[in-house]
Amino acid sequence: MTKKEIEQLLTAVRSGALEVGDALEQIQEMPYKDLEYAKVDYHRELRNGFPEVIYSPGKSLEQIQGIVADMLKRTKGNILASRADEQVYAAIRELTGDAVYYKDARSVVVKRQEYPVSEDYIAVVTAGTSDIPVAEEAAVTAMVMGNAVRRLYDVGVAGIHRLLDNVEVINRARVIIVVAGMEGALASVVGGLTDKPVIAVPTSIGYGANFGGISALLGMLTSCASGIGVVNIDNGFGAACMASKINQL
Amino acid sequence: MTKKEIEQLLTAVRSGALEVGDALEQIQEMPYKDLEYAKVDYHRELRNGFPEVIYSPGKSLEQIQGIVADMLKRTKGNILASRADEQVYAAIRELTGDAVYYKDARSVVVKRQEYPVSEDYIAVVTAGTSDIPVAEEAAVTAMVMGNAVRRLYDVGVAGIHRLLDNVEVINRARVIIVVAGMEGALASVVGGLTDKPVIAVPTSIGYGANFGGISALLGMLTSCASGIGVVNIDNGFGAACMASKINQL
Amino acid sequence: MTKKEIEQLLTAVRSGALEVGDALEQIQEMPYKDLEYAKVDYHRELRNGFPEVIYSPGKSLEQIQGIVADMLKRTKGNILASRADEQVYAAIRELTGDAVYYKDARSVVVKRQEYPVSEDYIAVVTAGTSDIPVAEEAAVTAMVMGNAVRRLYDVGVAGIHRLLDNVEVINRARVIIVVAGMEGALASVVGGLTDKPVIAVPTSIGYGANFGGISALLGMLTSCASGIGVVNIDNGFGAACMASKINQL
Amino acid sequence: MTKKEIEQLLTAVRSGALEVGDALEQIQEMPYKDLEYAKVDYHRELRNGFPEVIYSPGKSLEQIQGIVADMLKRTKGNILASRADEQVYAAIRELTGDAVYYKDARSVVVKRQEYPVSEDYIAVVTAGTSDIPVAEEAAVTAMVMGNAVRRLYDVGVAGIHRLLDNVEVINRARVIIVVAGMEGALASVVGGLTDKPVIAVPTSIGYGANFGGISALLGMLTSCASGIGVVNIDNGFGAACMASKINQL
Amino acid sequence: MTKKEIEQLLTAVRSGALEVGDALEQIQEMPYKDLEYAKVDYHRELRNGFPEVIYSPGKSLEQIQGIVADMLKRTKGNILASRADEQVYAAIRELTGDAVYYKDARSVVVKRQEYPVSEDYIAVVTAGTSDIPVAEEAAVTAMVMGNAVRRLYDVGVAGIHRLLDNVEVINRARVIIVVAGMEGALASVVGGLTDKPVIAVPTSIGYGANFGGISALLGMLTSCASGIGVVNIDNGFGAACMASKINQL
Amino acid sequence: MTKKEIEQLLTAVRSGALEVGDALEQIQEMPYKDLEYAKVDYHRELRNGFPEVIYSPGKSLEQIQGIVADMLKRTKGNILASRADEQVYAAIRELTGDAVYYKDARSVVVKRQEYPVSEDYIAVVTAGTSDIPVAEEAAVTAMVMGNAVRRLYDVGVAGIHRLLDNVEVINRARVIIVVAGMEGALASVVGGLTDKPVIAVPTSIGYGANFGGISALLGMLTSCASGIGVVNIDNGFGAACMASKINQL
Amino acid sequence: MTKKEIEQLLTAVRSGALEVGDALEQIQEMPYKDLEYAKVDYHRELRNGFPEVIYSPGKSLEQIQGIVADMLKRTKGNILASRADEQVYAAIRELTGDAVYYKDARSVVVKRQEYPVSEDYIAVVTAGTSDIPVAEEAAVTAMVMGNAVRRLYDVGVAGIHRLLDNVEVINRARVIIVVAGMEGALASVVGGLTDKPVIAVPTSIGYGANFGGISALLGMLTSCASGIGVVNIDNGFGAACMASKINQL
Amino acid sequence: MTKKEIEQLLTAVRSGALEVGDALEQIQEMPYKDLEYAKVDYHRELRNGFPEVIYSPGKSLEQIQGIVADMLKRTKGNILASRADEQVYAAIRELTGDAVYYKDARSVVVKRQEYPVSEDYIAVVTAGTSDIPVAEEAAVTAMVMGNAVRRLYDVGVAGIHRLLDNVEVINRARVIIVVAGMEGALASVVGGLTDKPVIAVPTSIGYGANFGGISALLGMLTSCASGIGVVNIDNGFGAACMASKINQL
């Protein structure tokens, strides 16, 4: 509510055009106007097919069903339940036949709108096959959020010709998500090959001095290639959120 | 070189339109064609005013002068020497009167083109006044790379009204760089207020359990707000690189 | 025993009013008088309804039953068994029908006195729903120790309007316990909004760079808001102890 | 501004008792009303002699003089500059003869009000003599914030009789700040002797496996005594802030 | 493809001896010529009996069977599946009776060629009996890669005469792999006794301050004996790869 | 073999009193004479009732039975199997009725000699009841190695009068083993009360910032009391070994 | 004061043989009788030539002179100032010509009694020459505390024959202090060669993965040799304290 | 001394051909025969031009001069003083005009034999220019130890074409030393391109999450390329030792 809007409201109260009670109601909600703006923005996202996301761990099947049932009524976009197992899928399946289970991605999508096909795609790249679950979480999340996605898997730097043979997938993307465990070197090599923003996801793939993903995390943070943003270990979801924000600018 | 271009070249050789020696020269450079593409892209950047960047530490003043002198001849864009002290400034000043020293940012710019003014700006936000040097490195780098920048400093979460009073600066930006030391909580709060990509820069500001920036780094990586990309501790330059890549999509 | 009391005792021995054997007994216990004071204080607490607390892990059901049975005879206040599972509850239930099981709080209370209702309450605030078990341990402990408690859950900084909408719960409390995992930023924001003492409990909620609660722990220790005391990771019990000591000043 | 106050304001506008312009001004400041409340509280503190605190590192002498000069005009309470060296003292001394330098505490106080004398004191206790600077920072800060303070220094657990001989200083305090380096065991022993809230300050005193205060920090966080709140390493100021909040409940 | 080979190709195209289409095909594969070289090298290795290695974890039994079936057709050398359990063995056994299971080494070998017997052997040495599984992984890998191996187990430094009694096994080797957990001191002692390259494998054997192999890892990296190369914790396979490369120089 | 003994041997060879073959045999074993001395010492220990110790983890029941059977034949002293579960006990029980299982200590002893009773005892002290298993491992090991032991359990510093009431147990010991988890402060307090050597055993008892025993380990290493030797986390066996070596000087 | 002594005192009061005032004085000091015992023990040490130790860092030269002057009057034994530089030496030298400066050991001794010569010596052993300062601190401290000392320096395991050639120095000692940096392997080898108690001192000698002594510290804590007690990094003084307590049993 | 040699010696004693005294002397040195073998090997190295190496830090200029003077007399090969500054150079220069100072390598060589030229070279490769000092330490050490060396500097993966353009230098080497800071990804890429042994040297080049070389160290230890041996951070000397041992097999 701008200064001018408040002035108009007060003038309306004085003139009797607006009841004190109605004005009270409007002003009462004003304190967090800038924050309410975030809610407005959220509404916009719902209208645009950008769904609420349900993080499954720590929620009961009943809670998940409750949230999904409510969303089925209130929204028209795709619905995503992340880090979901087969039981979550079964629970959602009871509510709607539109539920699809992406096993690798550990994600359930209630698919009510087609995923977009576009040349403005997000590339999701992995170093090894073990990194694919995290990459799929990113890919499915990005698609559900309304982005085209191209996958390029198992192109780690130990056999760098695999990457170079497919460098066009990287160069034609608008944003690139690099998913890698162990030493995470793929992020540096990709970062050096492209002028597009790179989001790096360290994975906990590895053992010993990998320390649950620390080696990849530190490697990506200290990359010799500039302009790489890093998210938490195994956080495919977060990488897709950032990639989607960038792709939809 | 596409498949078609090679075919044309070979056909020209067969027809005698192209000498074997000339064809040899062209093909000889082809092996790293995809990598050469990165060089081509680099040329494009130079044409677009995107300068080479000189990382000053570990380079002698003579080396820096040599590089700058060469760039003055070869390029027309702004030139940036980062992490530069007064001596580096003096050395570059000897070569050109266009050199400007941004003390807070520890950056020397040979300013041969005006910084852009645009509504499509990068917001650079800090938690405290001690974070300003890192933020200025980001801001100056972003400007030199051809981006409009708006600063919003000292809006840390311990007095959150300072941030909320200025939330429009954040909401109207295309990309937001959040620079914060100590616990780095500002990144989470900003990330929750906006749907634009946020790049978080942990700083080494703090003492004790800050451990040279680790507390802010871990806080940003595990932020409860989604879609935040993190760069290395105190790496204002890297944040600006990524922000610029995003802003120029 | 003060200097004067000893003098009187000795005078009584000399005069024959006190037998040597009786004086011996009194003096024999004197050495740890200042420490005995702690015991006296403990007695006072029992009278005031402040119960012994049984930390369940590592104790057999028989041991727990033994302790509870003894307390049922010796005391009149509420009895708390913390970190208790269903089996502990069943074992205590065999002894008394007053046993109540707080599942979220993993706590069994033998409720023999009503919890207090008062305007001088301890606020227990969480960032997310996953932090609730730790918060409930704090809340139940605080109540059993004789404090009024108000809960404010799921008001993390990624949606800061949820916190600001409820800021009165915080401002009217005498002490605030903030329970947060991930980056723990809620402690800083609450600390900046209030002039009451804040006790921060980092939780192990999170993954990857959370490192079992380290990110929240370091974030709370290096908070940009002053006057925050931090307890161990997931230590809702300890936070309640300190809050109770403060609230009962 | 409560709901009722807004209603009265609007009624006054309608009745013409309040001009639209005046009402506008009042409402305009309302958006951050709950945050403004923090400002109001801050005003109250100034009235109560609770001073602004100037954290000296990273500020120029001119900046410090500017802030102090402004405070001398605007406030009547004591003024504190923390982590201040002799130069900061000299700079403030130029402005006012009331400046006092507490060398051990690295603190400058512009003393315009006497420190309180009261039985409701904060006890500041150290393990060794090397912990005294951190303890003095806490003691001076607490006094400037309007609290009575009693010191008990060099009573570490390696000679536990020194502590036990002085246990009354601890038992009669309302809050106890324990400052200890090395293994920080003093916090546990004091915590076991008292039913008052204990704030533990780990110091960086030690070498080798002390790791700059980590051994004391971890020791205090995992103390076997309940109800201890821990602040950052060497953070005497933060401990005093929390102790003052508690003491002034 | 050397410069000269390209020249000959182009000359053949001009003369009509080579069709444009055929030349196109050859040149098309040239870009990664240096990388193709790695593939050629791989072919050479297959001819020399150096097998593909299948890292079993994260692969389904079907996938493993698919890979082995393909290799049985395409190659003649030994085939190794590492980190394999009994189920992997059974799956491969279905395909060929040549499969052998080395339980300690957690390795399945399809043995189609005899292991070499030679005086140019790799010595595999362990500190304790618990280190044997890692050592066996190294030994079996080395044999499958075509190296003679001699084992020297349980010669840790707490009973150094066991090592000295067998020093000839070490001195006559071409390369020595030292496998040790706990403090890993055996690497230093062996390194001081020999002028042959030593590859040190820290194991996760130990508890407490071993921290999953960190104590041995750091000990080996900071060894007072020069010329020791360290691989990841428990990485017997990697040690054998390096030893084999050295032994086959 | 001393210089003089060699001289006598050579003289005997020259004189014909000793055959070349016999002399050869003696000299052949001489190289590790100093190490053989360790073996001799081992024999002495066996005679003195100091048994071989079998570390059970990682050994099959058959292997354990084999070792015990051999020791039953070859030695007359007590036999200790440490870190042993019920199954190990049953396996040894099959061989001899003298087997005793100390469940808390996770130790099986084949008791063929009475434990010593002496005023020269080793005191084993714990902070809490959860530390008792580690303490019992130390106590049983010490007894089996021929030392008198006195236990003093659950005397942690949070209730320091429990320790002070029993200070004589500590002061009359020859060596003191202090077993403590959490912050490990008991080692410092005991170290300050006695002039006898103190061996500190950090335990992994605790959670959160205990980090599996690190808080106690660092606390004990940086103790403000001098003359404390620390062993690995949970290493009751090692503490007993050192205490026994000291007690038997 | 034993129970019997108190009884006698009380009887004397009753009989009039002791005045109430005199009895009062005696009893008044009793509360910390067990702690007073520590003081008595301290007196005994002074009588036995065991000096007070002055830890120099953090003390002014005036403070050190004050302490030494007082000790010169009150005691007859040797006086030790540890971690002392040339200036401390000069300051003490002003007070007495008996002051000796051990530069390597960074120790000043006021030598008023000869160091003991005895077959019951403490062996101080180092891995390298860089470890000598820490070893000398141990050696001088041990001598000043009344122990005979034998040094064995630069016998690290990279050239193990140097150690084996001198194994008698180790075997004839009553206690062995092993001082080693880098990987600290010498402690394990010595521990395996002797049945005497070994005190291991990790030093901060090394770089990189030594991490200021952590590699040696962890190596010594996880040693494969049993019965090794570890002190803090670089803590030669603490090792000597423990060795002296053991040697004087 | 082999069994046969001892037999001959004893036979000579019996026959009187050898005096008892002379035999005694020979046998007396035998105990560490296997270790003496290492000394013999050391002699061989001296003959082959492999010099003693003087690690300069912690040695006085006089000590260094003493060692060099002795070596000038006793040996004929090149002499190396590592980690040497200008002062060390000047001190050695006083003794001999053959001293050469390699400033980048921080190494002084007394060059009395030419460095070898050979096709069997060690390749020393760096990621950046800042890694050159560590690389030069490796290169100079390797040359002094008698190996041919080829350098390939500044070919980090952020511009991977620089590496690929020079892949022949890597493929034709017998051993490759990869020196890299930051994330150390170069080791993985080189390891994937070659079948020769790779020795990886992490450097402390970087800041923030580099943590003094930890990011590169962990990255190299967890490399996705097999057969890489890692040495300590910044340890160019150690890498050259291992490379030399391999190259001289």
mmCIF file of N, CA, C and O in Angstrom, chain B residues 161-202:
data_model
loop_
_atom_site.group_PDB
_atom_site.id
_atom_site.type_symbol
_atom_site.label_atom_id
_atom_site.label_comp_id
_atom_site.label_asym_id
_atom_site.label_seq_id
_atom_site.Cartn_x
_atom_site.Cartn_y
_atom_site.Cartn_z
ATOM 1 N N HIS B 161 14.134 -4.478 10.521
ATOM 2 C CA HIS B 161 13.361 -3.402 9.896
ATOM 3 C C HIS B 161 14.193 -2.657 8.861
ATOM 4 O O HIS B 161 13.672 -2.134 7.898
ATOM 5 N N ARG B 162 15.511 -2.593 9.061
ATOM 6 C CA ARG B 162 16.365 -1.940 8.072
ATOM 7 C C ARG B 162 16.246 -2.622 6.713
ATOM 8 O O ARG B 162 16.258 -1.998 5.668
ATOM 9 N N LEU B 163 16.152 -3.946 6.744
ATOM 10 C CA LEU B 163 15.995 -4.684 5.495
ATOM 11 C C LEU B 163 14.595 -4.478 4.929
ATOM 12 O O LEU B 163 14.424 -4.203 3.736
ATOM 13 N N LEU B 164 13.592 -4.599 5.781
ATOM 14 C CA LEU B 164 12.205 -4.545 5.299
ATOM 15 C C LEU B 164 11.881 -3.160 4.746
ATOM 16 O O LEU B 164 11.101 -3.024 3.799
ATOM 17 N N ASP B 165 12.496 -2.128 5.318
ATOM 18 C CA ASP B 165 12.270 -0.769 4.802
ATOM 19 C C ASP B 165 12.786 -0.611 3.369
ATOM 20 O O ASP B 165 12.419 0.327 2.672
ATOM 21 N N ASN B 166 13.661 -1.506 2.959
ATOM 22 C CA ASN B 166 14.306 -1.354 1.655
ATOM 23 C C ASN B 166 14.057 -2.551 0.749
ATOM 24 O O ASN B 166 14.840 -2.831 -0.150
ATOM 25 N N VAL B 167 12.955 -3.230 1.007
ATOM 26 C CA VAL B 167 12.740 -4.495 0.324
ATOM 27 C C VAL B 167 12.525 -4.313 -1.179
ATOM 28 O O VAL B 167 12.759 -5.217 -1.964
ATOM 29 N N GLU B 168 12.173 -3.101 -1.559
ATOM 30 C CA GLU B 168 11.976 -2.860 -2.992
ATOM 31 C C GLU B 168 13.268 -2.953 -3.788
ATOM 32 O O GLU B 168 13.266 -3.361 -4.939
ATOM 33 N N VAL B 169 14.355 -2.519 -3.194
ATOM 34 C CA VAL B 169 15.648 -2.639 -3.882
ATOM 35 C C VAL B 169 15.892 -4.093 -4.259
ATOM 36 O O VAL B 169 16.415 -4.403 -5.334
ATOM 37 N N ILE B 170 15.494 -4.999 -3.373
ATOM 38 C CA ILE B 170 15.668 -6.427 -3.612
ATOM 39 C C ILE B 170 14.667 -6.936 -4.636
ATOM 40 O O ILE B 170 15.032 -7.661 -5.570
ATOM 41 N N ASN B 171 13.426 -6.531 -4.480
ATOM 42 C CA ASN B 171 12.393 -7.113 -5.345
ATOM 43 C C ASN B 171 12.486 -6.664 -6.795
ATOM 44 O O ASN B 171 12.002 -7.342 -7.690
ATOM 45 N N ARG B 172 13.107 -5.504 -7.007
ATOM 46 C CA ARG B 172 13.195 -5.011 -8.386
ATOM 47 C C ARG B 172 14.472 -5.423 -9.092
ATOM 48 O O ARG B 172 14.675 -5.129 -10.263
ATOM 49 N N ALA B 173 15.365 -6.089 -8.387
ATOM 50 C CA ALA B 173 16.622 -6.523 -9.001
ATOM 51 C C ALA B 173 16.386 -7.745 -9.871
ATOM 52 O O ALA B 173 15.378 -8.454 -9.712
ATOM 53 N N ARG B 174 17.313 -7.994 -10.808
ATOM 54 C CA ARG B 174 17.251 -9.242 -11.571
ATOM 55 C C ARG B 174 18.025 -10.354 -10.866
ATOM 56 O O ARG B 174 17.660 -11.526 -10.956
ATOM 57 N N VAL B 175 19.064 -9.975 -10.208
ATOM 58 C CA VAL B 175 19.880 -10.931 -9.440
ATOM 59 C C VAL B 175 20.276 -10.225 -8.153
ATOM 60 O O VAL B 175 20.474 -9.007 -8.160
ATOM 61 N N ILE B 176 20.419 -10.981 -7.064
ATOM 62 C CA ILE B 176 20.805 -10.371 -5.799
ATOM 63 C C ILE B 176 22.046 -11.076 -5.262
ATOM 64 O O ILE B 176 22.073 -12.303 -5.177
ATOM 65 N N ILE B 177 23.058 -10.278 -4.935
ATOM 66 C CA ILE B 177 24.249 -10.806 -4.270
ATOM 67 C C ILE B 177 24.147 -10.429 -2.797
ATOM 68 O O ILE B 177 24.064 -9.242 -2.470
ATOM 69 N N VAL B 178 24.127 -11.433 -1.916
ATOM 70 C CA VAL B 178 24.062 -11.173 -0.480
ATOM 71 C C VAL B 178 25.426 -11.460 0.129
ATOM 72 O O VAL B 178 25.929 -12.579 0.023
ATOM 73 N N VAL B 179 25.999 -10.471 0.777
ATOM 74 C CA VAL B 179 27.331 -10.586 1.362
ATOM 75 C C VAL B 179 27.184 -10.500 2.878
ATOM 76 O O VAL B 179 26.729 -9.484 3.399
ATOM 77 N N ALA B 180 27.558 -11.582 3.580
ATOM 78 C CA ALA B 180 27.372 -11.569 5.033
ATOM 79 C C ALA B 180 28.386 -12.458 5.723
ATOM 80 O O ALA B 180 28.733 -13.532 5.225
ATOM 81 N N GLY B 181 28.870 -11.985 6.875
ATOM 82 C CA GLY B 181 29.784 -12.780 7.694
ATOM 83 C C GLY B 181 29.034 -13.353 8.878
ATOM 84 O O GLY B 181 27.854 -13.658 8.785
ATOM 85 N N MET B 182 29.749 -13.563 9.972
ATOM 86 C CA MET B 182 29.156 -14.109 11.198
ATOM 87 C C MET B 182 28.314 -15.354 10.871
ATOM 88 O O MET B 182 28.837 -16.326 10.370
ATOM 89 N N GLU B 183 26.979 -15.303 11.103
ATOM 90 C CA GLU B 183 26.179 -16.497 10.821
ATOM 91 C C GLU B 183 25.538 -16.463 9.441
ATOM 92 O O GLU B 183 24.898 -17.432 9.034
ATOM 93 N N GLY B 184 25.705 -15.385 8.714
ATOM 94 C CA GLY B 184 25.232 -15.333 7.330
ATOM 95 C C GLY B 184 23.725 -15.447 7.167
ATOM 96 O O GLY B 184 23.241 -15.820 6.093
ATOM 97 N N ALA B 185 22.951 -15.104 8.190
ATOM 98 C CA ALA B 185 21.505 -15.327 8.144
ATOM 99 C C ALA B 185 20.801 -14.468 7.108
ATOM 100 O O ALA B 185 19.706 -14.795 6.656
ATOM 101 N N LEU B 186 21.443 -13.362 6.715
ATOM 102 C CA LEU B 186 20.792 -12.460 5.774
ATOM 103 C C LEU B 186 20.418 -13.165 4.472
ATOM 104 O O LEU B 186 19.380 -12.874 3.867
ATOM 105 N N ALA B 187 21.258 -14.117 4.044
ATOM 106 C CA ALA B 187 20.965 -14.835 2.795
ATOM 107 C C ALA B 187 19.627 -15.557 2.878
ATOM 108 O O ALA B 187 18.841 -15.562 1.924
ATOM 109 N N SER B 188 19.350 -16.175 4.016
ATOM 110 C CA SER B 188 18.082 -16.894 4.175
ATOM 111 C C SER B 188 16.905 -15.936 4.146
ATOM 112 O O SER B 188 15.887 -16.202 3.519
ATOM 113 N N VAL B 189 17.030 -14.816 4.836
ATOM 114 C CA VAL B 189 15.913 -13.876 4.903
ATOM 115 C C VAL B 189 15.656 -13.270 3.524
ATOM 116 O O VAL B 189 14.512 -13.198 3.062
ATOM 117 N N VAL B 190 16.710 -12.845 2.834
ATOM 118 C CA VAL B 190 16.532 -12.300 1.485
ATOM 119 C C VAL B 190 15.969 -13.373 0.556
ATOM 120 O O VAL B 190 15.050 -13.118 -0.224
ATOM 121 N N GLY B 191 16.524 -14.574 0.665
ATOM 122 C CA GLY B 191 16.040 -15.668 -0.181
ATOM 123 C C GLY B 191 14.561 -15.945 0.010
ATOM 124 O O GLY B 191 13.870 -16.373 -0.918
ATOM 125 N N GLY B 192 14.063 -15.704 1.222
ATOM 126 C CA GLY B 192 12.647 -15.927 1.487
ATOM 127 C C GLY B 192 11.757 -14.788 1.013
ATOM 128 O O GLY B 192 10.541 -14.949 0.905
ATOM 129 N N LEU B 193 12.371 -13.638 0.717
ATOM 130 C CA LEU B 193 11.580 -12.468 0.337
ATOM 131 C C LEU B 193 11.439 -12.293 -1.166
ATOM 132 O O LEU B 193 10.642 -11.483 -1.627
ATOM 133 N N THR B 194 12.210 -13.007 -1.965
ATOM 134 C CA THR B 194 12.284 -12.721 -3.393
ATOM 135 C C THR B 194 12.161 -13.988 -4.226
ATOM 136 O O THR B 194 12.436 -15.088 -3.756
ATOM 137 N N ASP B 195 11.737 -13.846 -5.481
ATOM 138 C CA ASP B 195 11.734 -14.970 -6.411
ATOM 139 C C ASP B 195 12.852 -14.827 -7.430
ATOM 140 O O ASP B 195 12.857 -15.523 -8.433
ATOM 141 N N LYS B 196 13.816 -13.961 -7.159
ATOM 142 C CA LYS B 196 14.965 -13.813 -8.057
ATOM 143 C C LYS B 196 16.124 -14.658 -7.558
ATOM 144 O O LYS B 196 16.188 -14.971 -6.368
ATOM 145 N N PRO B 197 17.045 -15.033 -8.457
ATOM 146 C CA PRO B 197 18.193 -15.824 -7.988
ATOM 147 C C PRO B 197 19.056 -15.034 -7.013
ATOM 148 O O PRO B 197 19.310 -13.848 -7.218
ATOM 149 N N VAL B 198 19.463 -15.712 -5.955
ATOM 150 C CA VAL B 198 20.304 -15.110 -4.915
ATOM 151 C C VAL B 198 21.660 -15.800 -4.912
ATOM 152 O O VAL B 198 21.735 -17.027 -4.884
ATOM 153 N N ILE B 199 22.718 -14.992 -4.969
ATOM 154 C CA ILE B 199 24.077 -15.524 -4.849
ATOM 155 C C ILE B 199 24.606 -15.077 -3.505
ATOM 156 O O ILE B 199 24.637 -13.880 -3.204
ATOM 157 N N ALA B 200 25.012 -16.038 -2.691
ATOM 158 C CA ALA B 200 25.429 -15.727 -1.326
ATOM 159 C C ALA B 200 26.947 -15.776 -1.221
ATOM 160 O O ALA B 200 27.573 -16.741 -1.654
ATOM 161 N N VAL B 201 27.533 -14.739 -0.633
ATOM 162 C CA VAL B 201 28.976 -14.682 -0.401
ATOM 163 C C VAL B 201 29.235 -14.662 1.097
ATOM 164 O O VAL B 201 29.018 -13.648 1.753
ATOM 165 N N PRO B 202 29.708 -15.764 1.657
ATOM 166 C CA PRO B 202 30.089 -15.734 3.067
ATOM 167 C C PRO B 202 31.370 -14.921 3.219
ATOM 168 O O PRO B 202 32.260 -15.003 2.374
#
